[in-house]
Tab-separated table of C-alpha atoms and ligand atoms in Angstrom:
chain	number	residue	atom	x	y	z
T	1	UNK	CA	185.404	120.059	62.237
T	2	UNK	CA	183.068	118.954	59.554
T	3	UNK	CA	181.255	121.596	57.667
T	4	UNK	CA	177.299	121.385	56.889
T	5	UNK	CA	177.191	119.340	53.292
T	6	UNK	CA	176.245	121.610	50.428
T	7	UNK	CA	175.183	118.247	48.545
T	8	UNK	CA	173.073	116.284	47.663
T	9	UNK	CA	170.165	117.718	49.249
T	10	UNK	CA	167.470	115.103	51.718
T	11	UNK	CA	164.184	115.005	50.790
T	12	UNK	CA	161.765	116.944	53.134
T	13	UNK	CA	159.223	115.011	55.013
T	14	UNK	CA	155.965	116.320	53.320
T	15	UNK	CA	154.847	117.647	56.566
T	16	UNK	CA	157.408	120.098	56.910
T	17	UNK	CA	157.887	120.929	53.285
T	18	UNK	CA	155.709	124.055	53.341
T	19	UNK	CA	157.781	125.531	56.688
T	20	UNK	CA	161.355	124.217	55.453
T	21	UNK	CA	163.755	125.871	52.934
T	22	UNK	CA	166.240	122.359	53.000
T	23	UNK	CA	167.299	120.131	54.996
T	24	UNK	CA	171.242	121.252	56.388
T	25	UNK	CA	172.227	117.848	58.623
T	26	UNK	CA	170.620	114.821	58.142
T	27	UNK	CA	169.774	112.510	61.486
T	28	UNK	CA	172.713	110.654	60.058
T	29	UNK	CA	175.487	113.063	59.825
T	30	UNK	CA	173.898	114.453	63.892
T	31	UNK	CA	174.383	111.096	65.145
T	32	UNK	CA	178.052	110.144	63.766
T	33	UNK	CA	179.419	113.441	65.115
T	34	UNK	CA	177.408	113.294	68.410
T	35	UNK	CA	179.050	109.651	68.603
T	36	UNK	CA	182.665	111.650	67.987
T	37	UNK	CA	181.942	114.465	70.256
T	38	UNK	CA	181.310	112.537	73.001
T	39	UNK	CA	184.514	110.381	72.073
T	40	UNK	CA	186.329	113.815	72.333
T	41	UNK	CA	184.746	114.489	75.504
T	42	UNK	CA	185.262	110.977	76.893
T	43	UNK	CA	188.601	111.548	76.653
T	44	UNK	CA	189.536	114.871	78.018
T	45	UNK	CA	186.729	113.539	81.374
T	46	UNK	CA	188.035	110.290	81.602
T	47	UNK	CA	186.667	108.865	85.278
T	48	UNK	CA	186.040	112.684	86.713
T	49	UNK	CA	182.584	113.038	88.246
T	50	UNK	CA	181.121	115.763	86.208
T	51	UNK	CA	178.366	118.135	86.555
T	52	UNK	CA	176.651	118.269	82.437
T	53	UNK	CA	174.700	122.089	82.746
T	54	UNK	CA	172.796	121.995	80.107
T	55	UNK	CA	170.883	125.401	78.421
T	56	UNK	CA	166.801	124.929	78.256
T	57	UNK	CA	165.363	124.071	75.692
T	58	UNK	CA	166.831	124.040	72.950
T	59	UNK	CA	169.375	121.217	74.116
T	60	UNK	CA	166.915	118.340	75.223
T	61	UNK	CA	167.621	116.200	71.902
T	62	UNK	CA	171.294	116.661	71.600
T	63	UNK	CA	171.752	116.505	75.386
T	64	UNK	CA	170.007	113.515	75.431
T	65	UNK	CA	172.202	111.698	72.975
T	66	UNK	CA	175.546	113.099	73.843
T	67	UNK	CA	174.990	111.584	77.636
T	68	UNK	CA	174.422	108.489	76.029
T	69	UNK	CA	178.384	108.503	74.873
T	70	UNK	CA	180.048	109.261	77.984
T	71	UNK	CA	180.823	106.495	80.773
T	72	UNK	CA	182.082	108.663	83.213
T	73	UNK	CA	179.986	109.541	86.269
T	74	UNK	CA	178.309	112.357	86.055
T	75	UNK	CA	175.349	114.979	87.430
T	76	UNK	CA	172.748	116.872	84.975
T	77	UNK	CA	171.437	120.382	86.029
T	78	UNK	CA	170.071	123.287	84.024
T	79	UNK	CA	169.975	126.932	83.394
T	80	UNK	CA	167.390	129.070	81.755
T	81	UNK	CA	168.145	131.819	80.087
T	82	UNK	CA	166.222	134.437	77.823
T	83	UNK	CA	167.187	137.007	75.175
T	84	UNK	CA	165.527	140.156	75.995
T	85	UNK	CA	165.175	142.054	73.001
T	86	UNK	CA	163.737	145.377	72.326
T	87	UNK	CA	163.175	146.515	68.095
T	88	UNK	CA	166.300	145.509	66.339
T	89	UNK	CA	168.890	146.063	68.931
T	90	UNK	CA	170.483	142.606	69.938
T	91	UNK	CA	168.971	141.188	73.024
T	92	UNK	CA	170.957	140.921	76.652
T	93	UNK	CA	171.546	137.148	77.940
T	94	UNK	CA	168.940	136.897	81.097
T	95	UNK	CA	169.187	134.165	83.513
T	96	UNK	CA	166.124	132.924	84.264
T	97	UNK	CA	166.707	129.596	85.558
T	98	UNK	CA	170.032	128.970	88.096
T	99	UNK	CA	172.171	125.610	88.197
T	100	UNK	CA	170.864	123.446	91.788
T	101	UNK	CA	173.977	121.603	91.787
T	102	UNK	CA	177.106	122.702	93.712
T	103	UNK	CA	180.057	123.425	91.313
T	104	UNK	CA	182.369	124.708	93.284
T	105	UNK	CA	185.616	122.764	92.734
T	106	UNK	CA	183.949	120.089	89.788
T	107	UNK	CA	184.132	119.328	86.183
T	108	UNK	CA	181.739	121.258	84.785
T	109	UNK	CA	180.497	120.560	80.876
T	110	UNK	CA	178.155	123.214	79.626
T	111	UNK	CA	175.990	122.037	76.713
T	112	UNK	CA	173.694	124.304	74.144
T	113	UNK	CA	172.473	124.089	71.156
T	114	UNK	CA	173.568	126.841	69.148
T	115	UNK	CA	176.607	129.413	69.496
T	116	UNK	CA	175.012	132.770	67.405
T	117	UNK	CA	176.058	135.812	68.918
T	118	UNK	CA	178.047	134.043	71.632
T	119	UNK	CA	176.148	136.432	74.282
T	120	UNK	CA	174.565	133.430	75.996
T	121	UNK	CA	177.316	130.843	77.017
T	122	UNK	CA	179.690	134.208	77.626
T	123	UNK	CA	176.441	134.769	80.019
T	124	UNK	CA	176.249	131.374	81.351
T	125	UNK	CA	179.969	130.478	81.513
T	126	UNK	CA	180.787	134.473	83.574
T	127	UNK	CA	177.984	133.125	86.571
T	128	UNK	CA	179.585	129.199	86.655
T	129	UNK	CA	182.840	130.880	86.826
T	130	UNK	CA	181.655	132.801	90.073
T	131	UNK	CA	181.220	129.467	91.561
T	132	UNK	CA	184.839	128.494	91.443
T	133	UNK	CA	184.966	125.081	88.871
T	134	UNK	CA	187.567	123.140	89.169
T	135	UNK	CA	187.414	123.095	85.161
T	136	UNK	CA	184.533	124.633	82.789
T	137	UNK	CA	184.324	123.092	79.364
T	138	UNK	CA	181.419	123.972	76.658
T	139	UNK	CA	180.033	122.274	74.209
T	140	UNK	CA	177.765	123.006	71.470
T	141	UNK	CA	176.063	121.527	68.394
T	142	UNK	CA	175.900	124.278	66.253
T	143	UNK	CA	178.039	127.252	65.424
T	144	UNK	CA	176.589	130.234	63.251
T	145	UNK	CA	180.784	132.156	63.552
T	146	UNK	CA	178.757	134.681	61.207
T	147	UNK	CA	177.179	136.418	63.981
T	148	UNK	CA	179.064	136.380	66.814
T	149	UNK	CA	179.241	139.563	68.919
T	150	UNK	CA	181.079	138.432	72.035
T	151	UNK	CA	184.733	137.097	70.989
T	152	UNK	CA	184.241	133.651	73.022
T	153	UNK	CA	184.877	129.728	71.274
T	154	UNK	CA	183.141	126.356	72.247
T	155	UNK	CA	185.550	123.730	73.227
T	156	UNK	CA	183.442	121.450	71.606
T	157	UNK	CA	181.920	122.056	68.120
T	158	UNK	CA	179.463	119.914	66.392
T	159	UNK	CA	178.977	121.654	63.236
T	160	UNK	CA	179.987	125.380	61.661
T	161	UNK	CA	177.115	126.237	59.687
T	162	UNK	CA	176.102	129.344	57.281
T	163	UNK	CA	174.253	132.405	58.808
T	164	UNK	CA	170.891	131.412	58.198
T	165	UNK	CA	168.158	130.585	60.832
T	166	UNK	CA	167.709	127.141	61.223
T	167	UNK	CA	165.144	124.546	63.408
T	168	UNK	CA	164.946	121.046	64.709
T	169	UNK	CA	167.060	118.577	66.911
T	170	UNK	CA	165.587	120.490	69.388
T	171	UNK	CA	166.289	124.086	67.684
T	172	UNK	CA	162.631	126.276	68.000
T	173	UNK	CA	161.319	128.896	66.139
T	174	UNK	CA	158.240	130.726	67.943
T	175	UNK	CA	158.460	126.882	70.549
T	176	UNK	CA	158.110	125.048	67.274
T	177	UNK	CA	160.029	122.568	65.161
T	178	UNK	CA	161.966	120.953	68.305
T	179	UNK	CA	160.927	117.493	67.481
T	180	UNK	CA	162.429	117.611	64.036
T	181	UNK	CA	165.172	114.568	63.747
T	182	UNK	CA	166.907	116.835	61.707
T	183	UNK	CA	168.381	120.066	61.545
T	184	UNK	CA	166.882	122.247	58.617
T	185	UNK	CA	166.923	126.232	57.334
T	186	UNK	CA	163.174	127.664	57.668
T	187	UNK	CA	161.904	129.067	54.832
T	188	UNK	CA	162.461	132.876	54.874
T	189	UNK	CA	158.304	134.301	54.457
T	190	UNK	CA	158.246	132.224	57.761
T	191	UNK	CA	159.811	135.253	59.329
T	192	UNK	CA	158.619	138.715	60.488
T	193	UNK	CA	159.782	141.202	58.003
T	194	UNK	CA	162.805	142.662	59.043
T	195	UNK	CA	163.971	140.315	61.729
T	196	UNK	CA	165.192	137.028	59.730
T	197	UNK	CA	167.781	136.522	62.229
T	198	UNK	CA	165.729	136.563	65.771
T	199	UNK	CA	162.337	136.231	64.869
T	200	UNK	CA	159.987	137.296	67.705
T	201	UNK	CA	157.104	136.826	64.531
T	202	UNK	CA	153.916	134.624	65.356
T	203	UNK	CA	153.864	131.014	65.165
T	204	UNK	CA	153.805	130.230	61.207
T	205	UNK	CA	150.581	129.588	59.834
T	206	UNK	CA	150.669	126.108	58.641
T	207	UNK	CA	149.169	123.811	61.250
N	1	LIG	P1	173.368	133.745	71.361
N	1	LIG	O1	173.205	134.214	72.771
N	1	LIG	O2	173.114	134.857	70.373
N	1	LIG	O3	174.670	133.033	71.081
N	1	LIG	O4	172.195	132.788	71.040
N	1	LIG	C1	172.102	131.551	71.466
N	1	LIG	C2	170.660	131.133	71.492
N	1	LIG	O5	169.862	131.762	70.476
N	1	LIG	C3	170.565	129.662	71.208
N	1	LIG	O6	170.692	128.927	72.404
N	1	LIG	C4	169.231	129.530	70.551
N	1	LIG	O7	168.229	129.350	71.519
N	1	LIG	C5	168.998	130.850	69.856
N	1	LIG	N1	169.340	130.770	68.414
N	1	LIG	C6	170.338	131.379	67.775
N	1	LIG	N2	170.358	131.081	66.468
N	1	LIG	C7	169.324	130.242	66.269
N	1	LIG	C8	168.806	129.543	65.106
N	1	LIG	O8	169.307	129.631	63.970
N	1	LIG	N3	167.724	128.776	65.323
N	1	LIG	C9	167.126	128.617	66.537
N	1	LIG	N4	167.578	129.225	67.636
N	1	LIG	C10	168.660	130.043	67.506
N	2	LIG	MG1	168.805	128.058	73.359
C-alpha cells in the first residue's frame, strides 16, 4: 500500500499557503490510487448489485471518484455520524444519520474518509451488521494506524499516513478545507491549544 511521499514537496496554492503546513498527496498520486482501489474493488464485486454506504461529509470527493471506477450495479445511501467529545477524553461514535436502503442479505461497501481512532467505522460497521449483509466490506482513503483505539482494519486502504491532522479531498477542519484537490497537513497555530489532534477550535482566521 503506497506510503504518503516524503519528497519532493508541491508547491502550495497561494491561497492556502497561510492555513497549510505542506502538501502530503498531490491530486495526482489521489487519482492513480483511487483508479487502483476501485480496480481492487471491481474485482472482489464483480456483477453483485451493491449497496456503496458512504460516511457524511467527509467522503463526497473520494466517493465521488471511486464510483466512477466500478461497473457493477450498484445503490448509494448514507450515514451520519458525530464524535461527541467532552475536554480531552476521546469522543463516542454517534449515529446521527441511518442507511434508507435495505441491506439485509446485499453487498454492502462502506466508504470514509479517514480511519483515526477506528471508533467510527467499528460504529458504523456493529449497526450494518445488525441488518444481516450478505457481505460488509470498508473502504477508506486515509489511514492515521497512529491513533487507533478500536483494534479494527479497512479492507481497502488508500494511503497510511503520519499522525498529523490533515484537510482537503473532502477532509474538514471546523467545515473548512473540503474543496481542496489535495490532501495537505494544517499548519499547527491553526489549532486550539491543546487539542492538535480533534480540534473543536474556531474556524481559522484567514478568510
Ligand atoms: P475515528 O472515529 O476516530 O476513526 O475518526 C474518523 C473521523 O474523524 C473521520 O471520518 C474524520 O471525519 C475525522 N478525522 C480524523 N482524523 C482527521 C484528520 O486528520 N482530518 C480531518 N478529519 C479527521
Ligand atoms: Mg468523517
Amino acid at each position: 500500500m503506497p506510503k504518503s511521499p516524503a519528497s519532493p514537496p508541491s508547491p502550495i496554492p497561494a491561497a492556502w499557503r497561510p492555513d497549510l503546513d505542506r502538501i502530503l498527496l498531490t491530486s495526482d498520486q489521489i487519482a492513480r490510487r483511487v483508479e487502483q482501489l476501485g480496480r481492487e474493488i471491481r474485482r472482489d464485486f464483480a456483477g453483485r448489485e451493491t449497496i456503496v454506504v458512504a460516511i457524511l461529509n467527509g467522503t463526497v470527493l473520494f466517493l465521488a471518484d471511486l464510483i466512477r471506477h466500478l461497473d457493477f450495479p450498484l445503490k448509494l445511501d448514507f450515514m451520519g455520524v458525530s464524535s461527541y467529545r467532552a475536554g480531552t477524553t476521546s469522543g463516542e461514535a454517534l449515529l446521527t444519520k441511518q442507511t434508507s436502503a435495505d441491506v439485509r442479505g446485499k453487498d454492502v461497501l462502506v466508504v470514509d474518509d479517514i480511519l483515526d481512532t477506528g471508533k467510527t467505522l467499528d460504529r458504523v460497521t456493529l449497526q450494518l451488521r445488525q441488518f444481516k449483509p450478505r457481505r460488509l466490506r470498508t473502504c477508506v482513503l486515509l489511514d492515521k494506524k497512529a491513533r487507533r483505539q478500536v483494534k479494527i482494519k479497512a479492507d481497502y486502504t488508500g494511503f497510511q499516513i503520519p499522525n498529523e491532522f490533515v484537510v482537503g479531498y473532502g477532509l474538514d477542519f471546523a467545515e473548512r478545507y473540503r474543496n481542496l484537490p489535495f490532501v495537505a497537513v494544517l499548519k499547527s497555530e491553526i489549532f486550539l491549544a491543546g487539542d492538535v489532534q480533534r480540534p473543536t477550535a474556531r474556524p481559522p482566521k484567514s478568510a
